[in-house]
Each structure stands twice: as C-alpha cells, then as structure tokens.
C-alpha cells in the first residue's frame, strides 16, 4: 500500500506549487501589461500580486493555502473580465483615427481611409480621405504577407480591388498607445485594442516595400463574386462596429490571421491549423484550401508572388499597378 501512496503524495507536493507559480506569472504579467492608470498603480498592483502569491506559497496548511489561492484567483478573473477595451486613449499617430464604413444600397461609404506619406517609418505626413465603392464593381481580393524576420512570422492582410483600378487595403492590427513601444508578449494580455486599419495601398503596402524594406508577397484569392462580396461586407460590418464596440487584440485568439478566417467564415478545423499561429505560412494554408492559383506548385507561386521594387522607389499614384506588373495574377491576364 505504501508503494501506491508515495506517488500520490509526491504529486500533491509539486502540482499545487507548480500551478500556483504558473498562474502567479500569468496574473503578474497581465497586470504589468494592462492599461491600468496611473503608472504607479499598474506597477504597484503587479508587485503586490507577485508578493501575495509568494507569501501564500509559504503557508504550510494545504486547505488554508487553497482557500487563499481561490480567493486571489477569483479576484483576478473578476478584474480581468471587467477590464474593458476603449476607443479613448492617447494613440500612436498611425492609429489615431478609426475608419468607418456605412452601406447604402449597393454603395459603401468608407470614411478615414489612411494615406500617409512616409520619409521614414516614424517620419510621416498624416492624410485621410473618404471614398465610395460600388459592390457591383468589386473584382478581386488579394492576400498580402509581409515578412520582417525569418519565414515563420508575417503580417497578413487583404486588399480589395475594384474594376476601376482602385484598391482598398485593410489590415487587422494592434491599436497601440503612444506611450507604449510594440511588444509581442504584450499581445497575449489586455494591452492593445484590435483595429482594422483601412488604407490606400500606397500607405499600407508601400510602407512595407519601400520604407521598411520588408519581404512582401501578393497573392490573388480565387473566390466567387458572391464570396468576395460576403468577405468584404463582413469586414465592413466589423469596421463599423469597432467604432462603438472596441475589442481587445489577442496574439493567440484575435490576431491578424484568425480575424481574416473569421471574416471569411472559414471552417473551424482550419482555424486550428498550425499555420494560423505561424502566420508566415498563411499563404501555404490558403493554397491547400485551393484559394490561390494552383496552376503553379506553391514554391513557384510563392517565388513569383514577391513584390520587387526598384532601389530608392517611393509609392506614387501608379503604385498599385506597378507592384502587380510582374506578378502571376497580371501575367495570367495578358
């Protein structure tokens, strides 16, 4: 009997401290990366949280320790789930103005389309404009993947094309406050609101190809006209709702890739595909779903779909045509 009881006792010795330690790290990080103000309150709450977990770990009586831990966990989740996102913060310049979209019959009125002129990534001239788009003239949706380091992680967004040559790019991003630098870890907590940046391609793609010098790829999605319109209208609905119903961004659950799948009404099993988390492989997933040009194998399509820009190029009024000149979608139509 002793041989059977020893493992159980050993488990009790390490399971509770391990779970307590993991939750203490998570709770402390959640407070540290929260939007609590003023700053001393946020830092003080983080320190007190960590200290309380440490002191609780020193209590010898298991029942007493569990009761205190349960109370602390309950208090944390009450705070966490009542911590609401907001549209009224001191935002970084590129996120200062929210886009909006209103449908009137077959006409879509899009407000605050961003079109910044960049000298450097941080030196730019803000500019916004309004435009109307006719759903009957929606002719394409392009998938853009932009890599800044390695092949596993990329920023992924869509650009909606119209038969008059105009393109409306929409990027799902973290809405960052001016006082915070970007942090990948912070995206796992209530640190950034989620935003749909609605912009001219000269801005949204151009800053990546010509200013940041990232590796940028553009693939045309092969969708029926009905599906194209449904995806576009889903995006527009979310853009409008975010003006009155802000949401938290979450690196795992509500990021640029999962939001694209949600707006496209993707089947659940594909939302759980490993390539959703490793966003650099999103195009590969789209290819396997037969949403891309399958006349090429994926390796060839990927190579041909890279946007190549001349040295020292800057986005001009013909930018959308220029970046598509040598891509498979243009070659196939010649």
CSV table of C-alpha atoms in Angstrom, one decimal:
chain,number,residue,atom,x,y,z
A,1,UNK,CA,0.0,0.0,0.0
A,2,UNK,CA,2.9,2.3,0.8
A,3,UNK,CA,4.2,1.9,-2.8
A,4,UNK,CA,0.9,3.1,-4.2
A,5,UNK,CA,0.6,6.1,-1.8
A,6,UNK,CA,4.0,7.6,-2.4
A,7,UNK,CA,3.4,8.8,-6.0
A,8,UNK,CA,0.2,10.4,-4.9
A,9,UNK,CA,1.9,12.3,-2.1
A,10,UNK,CA,4.7,13.3,-4.4
A,11,UNK,CA,2.1,14.7,-6.9
A,12,UNK,CA,0.5,16.8,-4.2
A,13,UNK,CA,3.8,18.2,-3.3
A,14,UNK,CA,4.6,19.6,-6.7
A,15,UNK,CA,1.2,20.0,-8.5
A,16,UNK,CA,-0.1,22.9,-6.3
A,17,UNK,CA,3.1,24.8,-6.2
A,18,UNK,CA,3.6,24.4,-10.0
A,19,UNK,CA,0.1,25.6,-10.8
A,20,UNK,CA,0.4,28.4,-8.3
A,21,UNK,CA,3.7,29.5,-9.9
A,22,UNK,CA,2.3,29.4,-13.4
A,23,UNK,CA,-0.8,31.4,-12.5
A,24,UNK,CA,1.3,33.9,-10.5
A,25,UNK,CA,3.4,34.6,-13.6
A,26,UNK,CA,0.4,34.9,-15.8
A,27,UNK,CA,-1.5,37.2,-13.4
A,28,UNK,CA,1.5,39.4,-12.7
A,29,UNK,CA,2.2,39.7,-16.4
A,30,UNK,CA,-1.4,40.5,-17.1
A,31,UNK,CA,-1.3,43.4,-14.6
A,32,UNK,CA,2.1,44.6,-15.8
A,33,UNK,CA,0.9,44.8,-19.5
A,34,UNK,CA,-2.5,46.1,-18.6
A,35,UNK,CA,-3.8,49.6,-19.3
A,36,UNK,CA,-4.2,50.5,-15.6
A,37,UNK,CA,-3.5,54.1,-14.9
A,38,UNK,CA,-1.7,55.9,-13.5
A,39,UNK,CA,1.6,54.2,-14.0
A,40,UNK,CA,2.4,53.7,-10.3
A,41,UNK,CA,-0.9,51.9,-9.8
A,42,UNK,CA,-0.1,49.5,-12.6
A,43,UNK,CA,3.4,48.8,-11.3
A,44,UNK,CA,2.3,48.6,-7.7
A,45,UNK,CA,-0.6,46.2,-8.5
A,46,UNK,CA,1.9,44.0,-10.3
A,47,UNK,CA,4.3,43.9,-7.4
A,48,UNK,CA,1.6,43.3,-4.8
A,49,UNK,CA,0.2,40.4,-6.9
A,50,UNK,CA,3.6,38.7,-7.1
A,51,UNK,CA,4.2,39.3,-3.4
A,52,UNK,CA,0.9,37.8,-2.4
A,53,UNK,CA,1.5,34.7,-4.4
A,54,UNK,CA,4.9,34.3,-2.8
A,55,UNK,CA,3.6,34.7,0.7
A,56,UNK,CA,0.7,32.3,0.0
A,57,UNK,CA,3.3,29.7,-1.1
A,58,UNK,CA,4.9,29.9,2.4
A,59,UNK,CA,1.6,28.8,4.1
A,60,UNK,CA,2.0,25.2,5.3
A,61,UNK,CA,-1.6,24.2,5.7
A,62,UNK,CA,-2.9,23.0,2.4
A,63,UNK,CA,-6.6,23.8,2.9
A,64,UNK,CA,-5.7,27.3,4.1
A,65,UNK,CA,-3.4,27.9,1.2
A,66,UNK,CA,-6.0,26.6,-1.3
A,67,UNK,CA,-8.7,28.9,0.2
A,68,UNK,CA,-6.5,31.9,-0.1
A,69,UNK,CA,-5.4,31.0,-3.7
A,70,UNK,CA,-9.0,30.5,-4.7
A,71,UNK,CA,-9.9,34.0,-3.4
A,72,UNK,CA,-7.0,35.5,-5.2
A,73,UNK,CA,-7.8,33.7,-8.5
A,74,UNK,CA,-11.4,34.8,-8.2
A,75,UNK,CA,-10.4,38.5,-7.6
A,76,UNK,CA,-8.1,38.3,-10.6
A,77,UNK,CA,-10.7,37.0,-13.0
A,78,UNK,CA,-13.3,39.5,-11.8
A,79,UNK,CA,-10.8,42.2,-12.7
A,80,UNK,CA,-9.7,40.6,-15.9
A,81,UNK,CA,-13.2,40.1,-17.3
A,82,UNK,CA,-14.4,43.6,-16.3
A,83,UNK,CA,-11.4,45.3,-17.8
A,84,UNK,CA,-13.0,46.8,-20.9
A,85,UNK,CA,-11.3,47.9,-24.1
A,86,UNK,CA,-11.6,51.6,-25.0
A,87,UNK,CA,-11.5,53.9,-28.0
A,88,UNK,CA,-10.5,56.9,-25.9
A,89,UNK,CA,-6.8,56.7,-25.3
A,90,UNK,CA,-3.7,58.7,-26.4
A,91,UNK,CA,-3.0,56.6,-29.5
A,92,UNK,CA,0.2,56.4,-31.6
A,93,UNK,CA,-0.2,58.6,-34.7
A,94,UNK,CA,-0.8,55.8,-37.2
A,95,UNK,CA,-3.8,54.5,-35.1
A,96,UNK,CA,-5.2,57.9,-34.0
A,97,UNK,CA,-8.2,57.9,-36.4
A,98,UNK,CA,-10.6,55.0,-36.7
A,99,UNK,CA,-12.0,54.1,-40.1
A,100,UNK,CA,-15.8,53.7,-40.6
A,101,UNK,CA,-17.9,52.1,-43.2
A,102,UNK,CA,-21.6,52.6,-44.0
A,103,UNK,CA,-23.6,50.7,-46.6
A,104,UNK,CA,-26.4,52.5,-48.5
A,105,UNK,CA,-27.9,50.1,-51.1
A,106,UNK,CA,-25.0,48.8,-53.2
A,107,UNK,CA,-22.8,51.7,-52.3
A,108,UNK,CA,-20.3,51.6,-49.5
A,109,UNK,CA,-19.2,54.9,-47.9
A,110,UNK,CA,-15.8,54.4,-46.3
A,111,UNK,CA,-14.5,57.2,-44.1
A,112,UNK,CA,-11.0,58.0,-42.9
A,113,UNK,CA,-9.0,55.9,-45.4
A,114,UNK,CA,-5.4,56.3,-44.3
A,115,UNK,CA,-2.9,57.5,-46.9
A,116,UNK,CA,0.3,58.7,-45.1
A,117,UNK,CA,3.3,59.9,-46.9
A,118,UNK,CA,6.4,58.4,-45.4
A,119,UNK,CA,10.0,59.7,-45.3
A,120,UNK,CA,10.9,57.1,-42.7
A,121,UNK,CA,8.8,54.7,-40.6
A,122,UNK,CA,8.4,57.3,-37.9
A,123,UNK,CA,8.6,60.5,-40.0
A,124,UNK,CA,5.4,60.8,-42.0
A,125,UNK,CA,2.7,63.3,-43.1
A,126,UNK,CA,-0.8,62.1,-42.0
A,127,UNK,CA,-3.6,62.2,-44.6
A,128,UNK,CA,-7.0,60.6,-44.7
A,129,UNK,CA,-9.7,60.7,-47.3
A,130,UNK,CA,-13.3,59.3,-47.8
A,131,UNK,CA,-14.4,57.2,-50.8
A,132,UNK,CA,-17.4,55.4,-52.1
A,133,UNK,CA,-17.3,51.9,-53.5
A,134,UNK,CA,-19.9,50.0,-55.5
A,135,UNK,CA,-20.3,46.4,-54.5
A,136,UNK,CA,-21.1,45.5,-58.1
A,137,UNK,CA,-17.6,46.5,-59.1
A,138,UNK,CA,-15.7,44.5,-56.5
A,139,UNK,CA,-13.4,42.4,-58.8
A,140,UNK,CA,-10.7,40.8,-56.6
A,141,UNK,CA,-9.3,40.2,-53.2
A,142,UNK,CA,-5.6,39.9,-52.7
A,143,UNK,CA,-3.8,38.3,-49.8
A,144,UNK,CA,-0.6,40.1,-48.7
A,145,UNK,CA,2.0,38.6,-46.4
A,146,UNK,CA,4.9,40.8,-45.2
A,147,UNK,CA,8.0,39.3,-43.5
A,148,UNK,CA,10.4,41.4,-41.4
A,149,UNK,CA,12.4,38.5,-39.9
A,150,UNK,CA,12.6,34.8,-40.9
A,151,UNK,CA,9.9,32.8,-42.6
A,152,UNK,CA,7.6,31.7,-39.7
A,153,UNK,CA,6.0,35.0,-38.8
A,154,UNK,CA,4.5,37.5,-41.2
A,155,UNK,CA,1.9,40.2,-41.0
A,156,UNK,CA,-1.1,39.2,-43.1
A,157,UNK,CA,-3.8,41.4,-44.6
A,158,UNK,CA,-6.2,41.8,-47.5
A,159,UNK,CA,-6.7,44.3,-50.3
A,160,UNK,CA,-10.0,44.6,-52.1
A,161,UNK,CA,-9.8,45.5,-55.8
A,162,UNK,CA,-12.4,47.2,-58.0
A,163,UNK,CA,-12.7,47.1,-61.8
A,164,UNK,CA,-12.0,50.9,-62.0
A,165,UNK,CA,-8.4,50.2,-60.8
A,166,UNK,CA,-8.9,51.3,-57.2
A,167,UNK,CA,-7.8,49.1,-54.2
A,168,UNK,CA,-8.8,49.3,-50.6
A,169,UNK,CA,-6.3,47.6,-48.2
A,170,UNK,CA,-7.5,46.5,-44.8
A,171,UNK,CA,-5.0,45.4,-42.1
A,172,UNK,CA,-6.1,43.9,-38.8
A,173,UNK,CA,-3.6,45.2,-36.2
A,174,UNK,CA,-2.8,46.1,-32.6
A,175,UNK,CA,-4.0,49.6,-31.8
A,176,UNK,CA,-1.1,50.9,-29.8
A,177,UNK,CA,-1.0,53.7,-27.3
A,178,UNK,CA,1.6,56.5,-27.9
A,179,UNK,CA,3.3,55.7,-24.6
A,180,UNK,CA,3.9,52.0,-25.3
A,181,UNK,CA,6.5,50.5,-27.6
A,182,UNK,CA,5.4,47.5,-29.5
A,183,UNK,CA,5.8,44.2,-27.6
A,184,UNK,CA,5.0,40.7,-28.8
A,185,UNK,CA,4.5,39.4,-25.3
A,186,UNK,CA,2.0,42.3,-24.5
A,187,UNK,CA,-0.3,41.0,-27.2
A,188,UNK,CA,-1.2,38.0,-25.1
A,189,UNK,CA,-2.9,40.3,-22.5
A,190,UNK,CA,-5.2,43.3,-22.3
A,191,UNK,CA,-2.6,45.7,-23.7
A,192,UNK,CA,-3.7,46.5,-27.2
A,193,UNK,CA,-7.1,47.1,-28.7
A,194,UNK,CA,-7.8,45.5,-32.0
A,195,UNK,CA,-8.2,47.8,-35.0
A,196,UNK,CA,-8.9,47.5,-38.7
A,197,UNK,CA,-6.5,49.9,-40.5
A,198,UNK,CA,-8.3,50.9,-43.7
A,199,UNK,CA,-5.8,52.4,-46.1
A,200,UNK,CA,-4.6,53.2,-49.6
A,201,UNK,CA,-2.1,50.6,-50.9
A,202,UNK,CA,0.5,53.3,-51.2
A,203,UNK,CA,0.4,53.5,-47.4
A,204,UNK,CA,-0.3,50.1,-46.1
A,205,UNK,CA,1.8,48.1,-48.6
A,206,UNK,CA,4.1,50.9,-49.7
A,207,UNK,CA,5.5,51.5,-46.1
A,208,UNK,CA,6.5,47.8,-46.0
A,209,UNK,CA,8.0,47.5,-49.5
A,210,UNK,CA,9.7,50.9,-49.9
A,211,UNK,CA,10.3,52.2,-46.3
A,212,UNK,CA,10.8,49.2,-44.1
A,213,UNK,CA,12.2,47.1,-46.9
A,214,UNK,CA,10.3,44.0,-45.8
A,215,UNK,CA,9.8,41.0,-48.0
A,216,UNK,CA,6.2,41.4,-49.3
A,217,UNK,CA,4.2,38.9,-51.3
A,218,UNK,CA,0.8,39.5,-53.0
A,219,UNK,CA,-1.5,36.6,-54.0
A,220,UNK,CA,-4.9,36.9,-55.6
A,221,UNK,CA,-7.5,34.8,-53.9
A,222,UNK,CA,-9.6,32.7,-56.2
A,223,UNK,CA,-13.1,33.4,-54.9
A,224,UNK,CA,-16.6,33.5,-56.5
A,225,UNK,CA,-18.1,37.0,-56.8
A,226,UNK,CA,-20.6,36.1,-54.1
A,227,UNK,CA,-17.9,35.0,-51.7
A,228,UNK,CA,-15.8,38.2,-52.4
A,229,UNK,CA,-18.8,40.3,-51.6
A,230,UNK,CA,-19.6,38.4,-48.4
A,231,UNK,CA,-16.0,38.8,-47.2
A,232,UNK,CA,-15.9,42.5,-48.0
A,233,UNK,CA,-19.2,43.1,-46.2
A,234,UNK,CA,-18.1,41.1,-43.2
A,235,UNK,CA,-15.0,43.4,-43.0
A,236,UNK,CA,-17.2,46.5,-43.3
A,237,UNK,CA,-19.5,45.3,-40.5
A,238,UNK,CA,-16.6,44.8,-38.2
A,239,UNK,CA,-15.0,48.2,-39.1
A,240,UNK,CA,-18.3,49.9,-38.3
A,241,UNK,CA,-18.9,48.0,-35.0
A,242,UNK,CA,-15.4,48.8,-33.7
A,243,UNK,CA,-16.3,52.5,-33.6
A,244,UNK,CA,-18.8,51.8,-30.8
A,245,UNK,CA,-17.8,48.3,-29.5
A,246,UNK,CA,-14.0,48.2,-29.1
A,247,UNK,CA,-12.3,44.8,-28.7
A,248,UNK,CA,-9.0,43.6,-27.2
A,249,UNK,CA,-6.4,42.2,-29.5
A,250,UNK,CA,-5.0,38.8,-28.6
A,251,UNK,CA,-2.0,37.2,-30.2
A,252,UNK,CA,-3.5,33.7,-30.0
A,253,UNK,CA,-7.2,34.2,-30.3
A,254,UNK,CA,-7.9,37.5,-32.1
A,255,UNK,CA,-4.9,38.3,-34.4
A,256,UNK,CA,-4.5,39.3,-38.0
A,257,UNK,CA,-4.8,35.7,-39.3
A,258,UNK,CA,-7.7,34.5,-37.1
A,259,UNK,CA,-9.7,37.6,-37.9
A,260,UNK,CA,-9.3,37.0,-41.6
A,261,UNK,CA,-10.5,33.5,-41.2
A,262,UNK,CA,-13.4,34.7,-39.0
A,263,UNK,CA,-14.5,37.3,-41.5
A,264,UNK,CA,-14.2,34.7,-44.3
A,265,UNK,CA,-16.4,32.3,-42.3
A,266,UNK,CA,-13.6,29.7,-42.5
A,267,UNK,CA,-14.4,26.2,-41.3
A,268,UNK,CA,-13.4,25.7,-37.7
A,269,UNK,CA,-10.9,22.9,-38.3
A,270,UNK,CA,-8.8,25.3,-40.4
A,271,UNK,CA,-8.8,27.9,-37.7
A,272,UNK,CA,-6.9,25.3,-35.6
A,273,UNK,CA,-4.3,24.6,-38.3
A,274,UNK,CA,-0.7,25.3,-37.0
A,275,UNK,CA,-0.2,27.7,-39.9
A,276,UNK,CA,-2.7,30.1,-38.3
A,277,UNK,CA,-0.3,30.6,-35.4
A,278,UNK,CA,2.8,30.7,-37.6
A,279,UNK,CA,1.4,33.4,-39.8
A,280,UNK,CA,4.3,33.2,-42.2
A,281,UNK,CA,2.7,30.1,-43.7
A,282,UNK,CA,-0.8,31.5,-44.1
A,283,UNK,CA,-0.4,31.6,-47.9
A,284,UNK,CA,0.5,27.9,-47.8
A,285,UNK,CA,-2.7,27.2,-45.9
A,286,UNK,CA,-4.7,29.2,-48.5
A,287,UNK,CA,-3.1,27.3,-51.3
A,288,UNK,CA,-4.0,24.0,-49.7
A,289,UNK,CA,-7.6,25.3,-49.4
A,290,UNK,CA,-7.5,25.9,-53.2
A,291,UNK,CA,-7.9,29.6,-52.6
A,292,UNK,CA,-4.8,30.6,-54.6
A,293,UNK,CA,-3.6,30.0,-58.2
A,294,UNK,CA,-3.0,26.2,-58.4
A,295,UNK,CA,-1.5,26.3,-61.9
A,296,UNK,CA,1.8,26.6,-60.2
A,297,UNK,CA,3.2,24.5,-57.3
A,298,UNK,CA,3.2,26.5,-54.1
A,299,UNK,CA,7.0,27.0,-54.1
A,300,UNK,CA,6.9,28.5,-57.6
A,301,UNK,CA,3.8,30.6,-56.8
A,302,UNK,CA,5.5,31.9,-53.6
A,303,UNK,CA,8.6,32.9,-55.5
A,304,UNK,CA,6.7,34.6,-58.3
A,305,UNK,CA,4.4,36.5,-55.9
A,306,UNK,CA,7.1,38.6,-54.2
A,307,UNK,CA,6.8,42.3,-54.9
A,308,UNK,CA,10.1,43.6,-56.3
A,309,UNK,CA,10.7,47.3,-56.1
A,310,UNK,CA,13.5,49.4,-57.6
A,311,UNK,CA,16.1,50.7,-55.3
A,312,UNK,CA,15.0,54.0,-53.7
A,313,UNK,CA,11.5,53.7,-55.1
A,314,UNK,CA,8.7,55.6,-53.4
A,315,UNK,CA,5.0,54.9,-53.7
A,316,UNK,CA,3.3,57.1,-56.2
A,317,UNK,CA,-0.2,57.3,-57.8
A,318,UNK,CA,0.6,54.3,-60.0
A,319,UNK,CA,1.9,52.2,-57.2
A,320,UNK,CA,-0.9,49.5,-57.3
A,321,UNK,CA,-0.3,48.9,-61.0
A,322,UNK,CA,3.5,48.9,-60.6
A,323,UNK,CA,3.6,46.2,-57.8
A,324,UNK,CA,1.4,43.9,-59.9
A,325,UNK,CA,3.2,44.2,-63.2
A,326,UNK,CA,5.3,41.0,-62.8
A,327,UNK,CA,3.1,39.0,-60.6
A,328,UNK,CA,1.3,35.8,-61.7
A,329,UNK,CA,-2.2,37.5,-61.4
A,330,UNK,CA,-1.1,40.0,-64.1
A,331,UNK,CA,0.8,37.6,-66.3
A,332,UNK,CA,-2.2,35.3,-66.4
A,333,UNK,CA,-4.4,38.1,-67.7
A,334,UNK,CA,-2.1,39.1,-70.5
